[in-house]
mmCIF file of C-alpha atoms in Angstrom:
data_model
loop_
_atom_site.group_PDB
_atom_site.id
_atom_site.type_symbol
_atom_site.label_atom_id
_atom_site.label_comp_id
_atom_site.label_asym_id
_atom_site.label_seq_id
_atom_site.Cartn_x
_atom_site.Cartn_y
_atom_site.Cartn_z
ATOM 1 C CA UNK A 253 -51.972 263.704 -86.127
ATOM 2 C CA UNK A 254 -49.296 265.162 -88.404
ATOM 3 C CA UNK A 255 -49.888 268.932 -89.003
ATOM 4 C CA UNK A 256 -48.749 270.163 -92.115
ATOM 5 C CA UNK A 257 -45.998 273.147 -92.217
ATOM 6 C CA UNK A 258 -46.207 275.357 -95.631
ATOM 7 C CA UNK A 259 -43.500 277.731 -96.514
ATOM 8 C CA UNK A 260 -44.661 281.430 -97.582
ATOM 9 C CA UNK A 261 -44.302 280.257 -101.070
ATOM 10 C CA UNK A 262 -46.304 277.153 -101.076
ATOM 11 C CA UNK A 263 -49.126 277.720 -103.519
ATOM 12 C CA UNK A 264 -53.408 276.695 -102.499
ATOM 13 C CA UNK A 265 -54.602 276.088 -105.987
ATOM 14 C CA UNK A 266 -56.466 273.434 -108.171
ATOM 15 C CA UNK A 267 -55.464 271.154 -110.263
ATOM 16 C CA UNK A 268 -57.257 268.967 -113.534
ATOM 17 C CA UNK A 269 -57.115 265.293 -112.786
ATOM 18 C CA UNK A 270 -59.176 262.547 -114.855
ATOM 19 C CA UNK A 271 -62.595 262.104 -115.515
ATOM 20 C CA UNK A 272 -63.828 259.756 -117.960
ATOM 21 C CA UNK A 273 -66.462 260.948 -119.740
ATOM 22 C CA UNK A 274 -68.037 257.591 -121.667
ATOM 23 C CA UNK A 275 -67.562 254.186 -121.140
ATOM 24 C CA UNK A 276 -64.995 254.035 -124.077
ATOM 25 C CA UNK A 277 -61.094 253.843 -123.404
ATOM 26 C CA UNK A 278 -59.619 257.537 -122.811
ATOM 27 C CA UNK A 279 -58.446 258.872 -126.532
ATOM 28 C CA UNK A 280 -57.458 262.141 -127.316
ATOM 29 C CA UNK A 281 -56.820 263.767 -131.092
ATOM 30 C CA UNK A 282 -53.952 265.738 -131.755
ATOM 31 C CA UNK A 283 -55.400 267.464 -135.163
ATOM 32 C CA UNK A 284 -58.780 267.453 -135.903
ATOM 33 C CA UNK A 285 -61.224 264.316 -134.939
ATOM 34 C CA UNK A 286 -63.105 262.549 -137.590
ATOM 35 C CA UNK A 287 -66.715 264.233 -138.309
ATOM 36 C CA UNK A 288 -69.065 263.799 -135.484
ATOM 37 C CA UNK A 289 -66.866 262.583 -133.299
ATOM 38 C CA UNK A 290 -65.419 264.390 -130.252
ATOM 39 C CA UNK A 291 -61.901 265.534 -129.943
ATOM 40 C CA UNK A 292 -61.355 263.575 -126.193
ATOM 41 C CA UNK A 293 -63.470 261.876 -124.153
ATOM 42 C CA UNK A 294 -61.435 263.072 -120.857
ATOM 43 C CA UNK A 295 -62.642 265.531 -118.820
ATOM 44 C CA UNK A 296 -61.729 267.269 -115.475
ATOM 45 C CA UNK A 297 -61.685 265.969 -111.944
ATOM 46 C CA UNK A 298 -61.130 269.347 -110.687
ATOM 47 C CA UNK A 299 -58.983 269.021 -107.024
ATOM 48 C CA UNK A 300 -57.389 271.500 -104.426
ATOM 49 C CA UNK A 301 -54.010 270.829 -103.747
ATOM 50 C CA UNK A 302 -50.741 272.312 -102.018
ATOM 51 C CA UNK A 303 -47.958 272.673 -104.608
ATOM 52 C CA UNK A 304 -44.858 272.949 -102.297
ATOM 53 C CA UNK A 305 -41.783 275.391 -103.164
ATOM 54 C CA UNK A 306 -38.761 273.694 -103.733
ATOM 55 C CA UNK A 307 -36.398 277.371 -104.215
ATOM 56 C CA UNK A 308 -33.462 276.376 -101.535
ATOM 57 C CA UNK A 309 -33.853 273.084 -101.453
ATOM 58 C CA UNK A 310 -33.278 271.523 -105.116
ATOM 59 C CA UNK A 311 -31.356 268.818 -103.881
ATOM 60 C CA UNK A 312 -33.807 267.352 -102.029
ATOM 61 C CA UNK A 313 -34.981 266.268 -105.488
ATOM 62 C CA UNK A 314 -33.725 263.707 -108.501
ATOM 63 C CA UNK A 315 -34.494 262.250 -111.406
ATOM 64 C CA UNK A 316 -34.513 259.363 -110.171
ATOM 65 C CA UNK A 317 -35.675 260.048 -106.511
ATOM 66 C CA UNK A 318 -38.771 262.061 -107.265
ATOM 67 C CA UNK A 319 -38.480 262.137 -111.227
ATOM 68 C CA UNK A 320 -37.739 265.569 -111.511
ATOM 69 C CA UNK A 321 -35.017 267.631 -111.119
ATOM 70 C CA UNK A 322 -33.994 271.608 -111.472
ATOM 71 C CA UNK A 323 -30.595 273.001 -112.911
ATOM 72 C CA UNK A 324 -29.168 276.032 -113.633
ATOM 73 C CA UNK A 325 -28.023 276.120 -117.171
ATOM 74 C CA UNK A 326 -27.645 279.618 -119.382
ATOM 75 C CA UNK A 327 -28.710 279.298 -122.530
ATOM 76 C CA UNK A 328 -27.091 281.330 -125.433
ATOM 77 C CA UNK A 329 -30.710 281.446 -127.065
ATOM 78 C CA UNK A 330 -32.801 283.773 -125.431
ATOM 79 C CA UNK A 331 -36.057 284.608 -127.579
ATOM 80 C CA UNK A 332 -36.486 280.799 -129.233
ATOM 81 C CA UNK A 333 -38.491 282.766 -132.724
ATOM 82 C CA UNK A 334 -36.094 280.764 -135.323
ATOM 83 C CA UNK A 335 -36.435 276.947 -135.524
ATOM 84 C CA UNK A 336 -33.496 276.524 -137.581
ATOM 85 C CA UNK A 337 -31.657 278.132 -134.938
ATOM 86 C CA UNK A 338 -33.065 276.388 -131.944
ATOM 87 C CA UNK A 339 -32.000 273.119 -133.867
ATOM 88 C CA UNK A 340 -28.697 274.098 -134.526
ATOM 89 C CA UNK A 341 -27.775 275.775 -131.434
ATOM 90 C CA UNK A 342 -30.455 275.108 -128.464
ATOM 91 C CA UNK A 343 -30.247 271.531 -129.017
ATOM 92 C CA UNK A 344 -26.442 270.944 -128.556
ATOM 93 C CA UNK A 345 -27.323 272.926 -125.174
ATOM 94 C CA UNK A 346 -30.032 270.079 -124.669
ATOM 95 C CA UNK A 347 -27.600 267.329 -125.169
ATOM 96 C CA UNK A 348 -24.919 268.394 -122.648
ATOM 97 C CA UNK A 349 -27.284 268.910 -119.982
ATOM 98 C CA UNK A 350 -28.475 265.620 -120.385
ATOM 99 C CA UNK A 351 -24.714 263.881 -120.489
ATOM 100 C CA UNK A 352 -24.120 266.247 -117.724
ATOM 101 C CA UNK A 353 -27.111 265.332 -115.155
ATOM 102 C CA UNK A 354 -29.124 262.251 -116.541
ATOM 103 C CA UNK A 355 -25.254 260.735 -116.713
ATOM 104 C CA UNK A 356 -26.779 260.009 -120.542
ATOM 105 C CA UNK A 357 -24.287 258.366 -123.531
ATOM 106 C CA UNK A 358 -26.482 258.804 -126.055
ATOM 107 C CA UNK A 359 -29.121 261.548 -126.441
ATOM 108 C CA UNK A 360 -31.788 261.352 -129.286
ATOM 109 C CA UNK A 361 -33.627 264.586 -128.977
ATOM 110 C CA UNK A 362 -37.357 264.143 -131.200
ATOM 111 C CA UNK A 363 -39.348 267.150 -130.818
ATOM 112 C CA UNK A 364 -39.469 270.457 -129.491
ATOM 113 C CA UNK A 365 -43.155 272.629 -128.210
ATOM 114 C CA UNK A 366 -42.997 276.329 -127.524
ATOM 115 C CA UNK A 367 -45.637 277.749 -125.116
ATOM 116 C CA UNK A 368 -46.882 281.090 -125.282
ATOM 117 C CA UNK A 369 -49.675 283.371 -124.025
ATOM 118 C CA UNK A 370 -51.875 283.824 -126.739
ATOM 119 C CA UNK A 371 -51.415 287.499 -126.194
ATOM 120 C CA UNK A 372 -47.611 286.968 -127.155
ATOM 121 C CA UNK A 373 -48.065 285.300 -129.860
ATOM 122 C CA UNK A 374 -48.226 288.898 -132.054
ATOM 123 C CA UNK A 375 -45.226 290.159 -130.359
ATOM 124 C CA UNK A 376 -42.834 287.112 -131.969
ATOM 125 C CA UNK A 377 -41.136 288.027 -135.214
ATOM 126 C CA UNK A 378 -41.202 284.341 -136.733
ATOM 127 C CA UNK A 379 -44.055 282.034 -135.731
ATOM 128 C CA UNK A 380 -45.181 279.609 -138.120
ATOM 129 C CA UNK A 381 -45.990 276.835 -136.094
ATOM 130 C CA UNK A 382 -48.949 276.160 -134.037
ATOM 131 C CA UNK A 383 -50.111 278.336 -131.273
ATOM 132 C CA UNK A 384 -49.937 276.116 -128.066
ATOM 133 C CA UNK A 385 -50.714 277.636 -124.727
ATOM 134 C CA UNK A 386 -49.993 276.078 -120.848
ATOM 135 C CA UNK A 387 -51.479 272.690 -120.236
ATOM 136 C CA UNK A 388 -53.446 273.025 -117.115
ATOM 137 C CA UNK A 389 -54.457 269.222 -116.691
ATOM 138 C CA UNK A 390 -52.305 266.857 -115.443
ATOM 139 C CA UNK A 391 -50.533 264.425 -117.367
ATOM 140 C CA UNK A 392 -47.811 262.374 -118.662
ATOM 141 C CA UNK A 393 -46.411 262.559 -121.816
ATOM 142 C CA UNK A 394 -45.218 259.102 -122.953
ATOM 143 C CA UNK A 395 -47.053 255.437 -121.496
ATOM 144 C CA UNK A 396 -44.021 252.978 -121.172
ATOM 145 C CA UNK A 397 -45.083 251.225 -124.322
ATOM 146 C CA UNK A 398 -45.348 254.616 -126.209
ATOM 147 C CA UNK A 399 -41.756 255.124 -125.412
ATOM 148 C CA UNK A 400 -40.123 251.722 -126.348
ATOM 149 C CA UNK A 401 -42.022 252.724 -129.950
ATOM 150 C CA UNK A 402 -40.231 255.949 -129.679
ATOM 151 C CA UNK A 403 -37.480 253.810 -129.286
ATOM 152 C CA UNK A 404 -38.295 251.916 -132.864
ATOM 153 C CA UNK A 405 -39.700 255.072 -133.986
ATOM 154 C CA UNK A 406 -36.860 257.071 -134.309
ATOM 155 C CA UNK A 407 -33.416 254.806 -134.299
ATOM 156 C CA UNK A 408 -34.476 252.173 -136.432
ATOM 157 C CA UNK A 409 -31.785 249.425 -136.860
ATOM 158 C CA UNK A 410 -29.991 250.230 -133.995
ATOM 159 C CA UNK A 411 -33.575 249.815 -131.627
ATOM 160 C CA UNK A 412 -33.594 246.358 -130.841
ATOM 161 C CA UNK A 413 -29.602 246.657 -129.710
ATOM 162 C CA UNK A 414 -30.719 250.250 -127.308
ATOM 163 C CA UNK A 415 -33.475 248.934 -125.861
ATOM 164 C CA UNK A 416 -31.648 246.019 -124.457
ATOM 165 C CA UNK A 417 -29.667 248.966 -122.247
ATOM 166 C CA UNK A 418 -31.570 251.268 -119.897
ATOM 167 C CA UNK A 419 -33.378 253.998 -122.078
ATOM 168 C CA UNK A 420 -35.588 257.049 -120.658
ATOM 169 C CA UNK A 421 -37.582 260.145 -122.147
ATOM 170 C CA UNK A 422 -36.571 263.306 -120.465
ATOM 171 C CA UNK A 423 -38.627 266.431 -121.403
ATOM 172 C CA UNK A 424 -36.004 269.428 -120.683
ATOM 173 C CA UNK A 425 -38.714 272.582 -119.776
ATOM 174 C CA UNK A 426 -37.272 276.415 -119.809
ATOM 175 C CA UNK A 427 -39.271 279.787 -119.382
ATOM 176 C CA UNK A 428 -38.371 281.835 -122.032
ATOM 177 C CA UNK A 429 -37.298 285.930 -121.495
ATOM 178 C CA UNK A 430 -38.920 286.611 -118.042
ATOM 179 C CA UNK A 431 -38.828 284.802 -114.706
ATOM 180 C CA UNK A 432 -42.746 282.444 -114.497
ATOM 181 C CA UNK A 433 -45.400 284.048 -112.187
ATOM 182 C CA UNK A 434 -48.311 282.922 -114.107
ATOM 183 C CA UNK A 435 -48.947 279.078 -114.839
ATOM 184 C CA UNK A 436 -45.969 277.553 -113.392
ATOM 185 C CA UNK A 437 -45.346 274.219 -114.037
ATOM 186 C CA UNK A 438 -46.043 271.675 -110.861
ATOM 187 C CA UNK A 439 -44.390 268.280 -110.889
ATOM 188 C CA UNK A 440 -45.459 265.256 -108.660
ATOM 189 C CA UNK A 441 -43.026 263.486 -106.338
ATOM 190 C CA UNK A 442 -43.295 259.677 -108.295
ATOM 191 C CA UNK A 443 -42.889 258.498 -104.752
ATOM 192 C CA UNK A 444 -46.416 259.169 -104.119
ATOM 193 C CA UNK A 445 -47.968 257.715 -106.842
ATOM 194 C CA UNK A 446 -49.548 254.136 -107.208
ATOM 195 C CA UNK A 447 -48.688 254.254 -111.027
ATOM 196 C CA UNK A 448 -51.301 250.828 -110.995
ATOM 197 C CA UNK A 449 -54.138 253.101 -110.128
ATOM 198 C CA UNK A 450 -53.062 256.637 -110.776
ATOM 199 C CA UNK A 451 -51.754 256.363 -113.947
ATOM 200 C CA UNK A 452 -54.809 255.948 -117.009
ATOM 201 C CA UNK A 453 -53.411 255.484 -120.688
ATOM 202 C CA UNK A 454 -54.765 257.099 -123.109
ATOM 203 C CA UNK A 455 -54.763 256.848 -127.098
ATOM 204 C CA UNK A 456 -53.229 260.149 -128.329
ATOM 205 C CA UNK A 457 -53.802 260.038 -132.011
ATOM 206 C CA UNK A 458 -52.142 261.583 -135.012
ATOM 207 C CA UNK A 459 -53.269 261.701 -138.317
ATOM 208 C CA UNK A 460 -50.524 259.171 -139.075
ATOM 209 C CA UNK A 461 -49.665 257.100 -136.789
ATOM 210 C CA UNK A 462 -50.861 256.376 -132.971
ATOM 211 C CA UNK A 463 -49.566 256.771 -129.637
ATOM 212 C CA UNK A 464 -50.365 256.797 -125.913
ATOM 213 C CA UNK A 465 -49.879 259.595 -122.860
ATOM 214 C CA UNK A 466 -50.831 258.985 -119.079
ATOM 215 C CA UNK A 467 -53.792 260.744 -117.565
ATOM 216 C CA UNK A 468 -53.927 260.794 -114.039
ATOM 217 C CA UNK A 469 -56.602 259.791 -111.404
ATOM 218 C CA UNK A 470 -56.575 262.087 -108.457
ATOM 219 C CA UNK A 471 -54.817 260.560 -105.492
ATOM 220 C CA UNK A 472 -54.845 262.470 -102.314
ATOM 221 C CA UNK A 473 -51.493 261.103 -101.550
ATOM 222 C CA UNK A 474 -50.146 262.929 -104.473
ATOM 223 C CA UNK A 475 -46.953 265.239 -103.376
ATOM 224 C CA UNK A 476 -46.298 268.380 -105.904
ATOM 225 C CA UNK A 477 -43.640 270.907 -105.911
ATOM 226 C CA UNK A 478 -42.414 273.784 -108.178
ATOM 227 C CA UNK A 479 -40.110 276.396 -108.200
ATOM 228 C CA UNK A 480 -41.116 279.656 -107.269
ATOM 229 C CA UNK A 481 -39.700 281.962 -109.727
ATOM 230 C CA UNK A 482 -37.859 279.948 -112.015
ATOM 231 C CA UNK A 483 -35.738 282.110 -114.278
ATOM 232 C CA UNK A 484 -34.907 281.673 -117.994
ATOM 233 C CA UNK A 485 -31.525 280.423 -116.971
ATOM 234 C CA UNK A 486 -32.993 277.285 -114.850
ATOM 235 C CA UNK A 487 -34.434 274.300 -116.521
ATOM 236 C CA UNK A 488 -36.537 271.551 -115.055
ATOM 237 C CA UNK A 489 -35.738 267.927 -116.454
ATOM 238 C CA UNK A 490 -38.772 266.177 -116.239
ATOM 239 C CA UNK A 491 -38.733 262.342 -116.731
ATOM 240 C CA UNK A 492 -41.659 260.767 -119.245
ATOM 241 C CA UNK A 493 -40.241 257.278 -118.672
ATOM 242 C CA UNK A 494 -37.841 254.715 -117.704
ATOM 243 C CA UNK A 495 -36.876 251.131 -118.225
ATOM 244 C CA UNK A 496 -35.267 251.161 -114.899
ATOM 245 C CA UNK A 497 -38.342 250.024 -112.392
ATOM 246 C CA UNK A 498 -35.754 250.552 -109.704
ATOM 247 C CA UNK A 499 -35.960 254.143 -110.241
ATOM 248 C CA UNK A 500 -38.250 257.028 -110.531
ATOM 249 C CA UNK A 501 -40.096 256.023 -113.632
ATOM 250 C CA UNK A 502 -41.834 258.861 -114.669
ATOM 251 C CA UNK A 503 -43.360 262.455 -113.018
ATOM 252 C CA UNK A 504 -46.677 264.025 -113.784
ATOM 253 C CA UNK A 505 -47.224 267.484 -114.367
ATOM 254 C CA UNK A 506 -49.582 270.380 -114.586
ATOM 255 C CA UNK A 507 -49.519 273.975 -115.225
ATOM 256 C CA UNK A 508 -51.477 275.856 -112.343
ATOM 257 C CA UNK A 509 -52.685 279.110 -111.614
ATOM 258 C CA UNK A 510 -51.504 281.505 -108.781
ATOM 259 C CA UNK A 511 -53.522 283.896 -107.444
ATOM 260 C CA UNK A 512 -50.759 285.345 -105.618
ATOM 261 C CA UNK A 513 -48.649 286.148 -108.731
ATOM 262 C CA UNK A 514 -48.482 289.680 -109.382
ATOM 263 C CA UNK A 515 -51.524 290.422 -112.081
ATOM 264 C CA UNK A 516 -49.069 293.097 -114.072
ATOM 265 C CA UNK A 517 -45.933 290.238 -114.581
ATOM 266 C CA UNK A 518 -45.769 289.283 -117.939
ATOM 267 C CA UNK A 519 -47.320 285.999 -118.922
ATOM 268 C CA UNK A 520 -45.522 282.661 -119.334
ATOM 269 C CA UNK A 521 -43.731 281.478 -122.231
ATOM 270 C CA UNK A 522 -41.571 278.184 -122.171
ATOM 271 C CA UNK A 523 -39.582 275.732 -123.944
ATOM 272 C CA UNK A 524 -40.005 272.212 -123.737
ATOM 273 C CA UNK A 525 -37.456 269.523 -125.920
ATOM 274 C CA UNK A 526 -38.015 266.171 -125.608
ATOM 275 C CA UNK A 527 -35.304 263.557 -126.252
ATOM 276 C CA UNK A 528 -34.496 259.374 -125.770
ATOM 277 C CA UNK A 529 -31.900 259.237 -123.460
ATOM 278 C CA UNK A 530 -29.727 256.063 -123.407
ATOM 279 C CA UNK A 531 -27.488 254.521 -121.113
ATOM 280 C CA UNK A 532 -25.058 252.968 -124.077
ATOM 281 C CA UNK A 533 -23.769 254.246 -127.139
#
């Protein structure tokens, strides 16, 4: 019998797997549902789990070993309250990082979330768009078909000629002004998946257009890990998908809480940007 060893920052919490909650396939509306229908019809598996520390031992862990990596990468932008600015200067820092460490040629980034407490949100100077808070149920954010349409989505013409290379969606995640102690993000080790019965698609539905995100069955092999204080100068590059089935394909992820996080830190906020990543011009 193999007796697990847990560091002193090795978190006990819970996690929110899938639970179907009708016979239907698993859907999920973005904006508002049609009348009299329900926004989802997921609910929560709700699971302990050990999220393991990875602090002094990040290379122990790849993109495309566990499909998720940590960096450290200062970023000139520091409060992330003008979109015109995070466009013009954030995502240049985006682009390098991901020539840099996903060895990427070609780097189409697509969208951009910013996470706050809802208690912060009154503190930011510009906030127009919506008010988004920590996912807490775990997830990923692109099926494999999804992203190929990304693919045609977004480059058009030149789609049929990319996806005929090797082409990935990386989701580059920052905290934003102070080090995370409440809701860090947990990432699983793809190694211990069975993506055939872990992995649940789901219709994620826009009021113009359709897509599809993973939900994930509980699987007691599961292996997660975080970083235990992850600073506003480290970023975690956390892989969506990939063409390569040779590789780490994709990494689910969670927020989680941590009772052992001191109850006076400030609250998270983060920075997630999105982008096709392709192995040719």
């Amino acid at each position: 019998m193999t007796i697990e060893v847990h560091t002193p920052r090795d978190v006990r919490t819970t996690l929110n797997y899938f639970k179907p909650l009708t016979d239907e396939p698993p859907y999920n509306y973005v904006d508002e549902p049609p009348a009299g229908i329900p926004r989802t019809n997921v609910g929560s598996d709700i699971r302990p789990v050990v999220i393991h520390d990875v602090r002094g031992k990040e290379d122990t862990v790849g993109l495309d070993i566990t499909g998720f990596q940590f960096v450290k990468y200062p970023s000139t932008e520091k409060l992330f309250e003008d979109e015109e600015q995070i466009r013009k200067v954030y995502y240049p820092e985006i682009e390098e990082i991901l020539r840099k460490y996903a060895a990427a040629k070609r780097v189409f980034i697509f969208d951009h979330t910013i996470r706050r407490h809802a208690t912060q949100y009154d503190k930011v100077t510009s906030s127009n768009g919506p008010r988004r808070g920590p996912v807490q149920r775990v997830h990923v954010d692109q099926t494999f078909t999804a992203a190929e349409e990304r693919v045609r989505l977004h480059l058009g013409d030149e789609a049929e000629r990319l996806l005929k290379g090797r082409y990935r969606i990386i989701n580059v995640w920052r905290p934003i002004e102070n080090p995370v102690a409440h809701n860090p993000l947990a990432v699983a080790d793809y190694r211990s998946l069975d993506p055939e019965r872990d992995l649940v698609p789901t219709r994620h539905i826009y009021a113009t257009r359709e897509g599809s995100t993973f939900a994930v069955r509980h699987n007691p092999s599961h292996k997660w890990h975080y970083l235990s204080d992850q600073t506003p100068d480290e970023v975690t590059l956390i892989k969506c998908a990939d063409s390569d089935v040779d590789k780490a394909r994709l990494t689910p992820h969670s927020a989680f809480e941590d009772e052992t996080s001191p109850k006076d830190a400030p609250q998270r906020q983060s920075i997630e940007v999105r982008a096709l990543v392709f192995d040719i011009e």
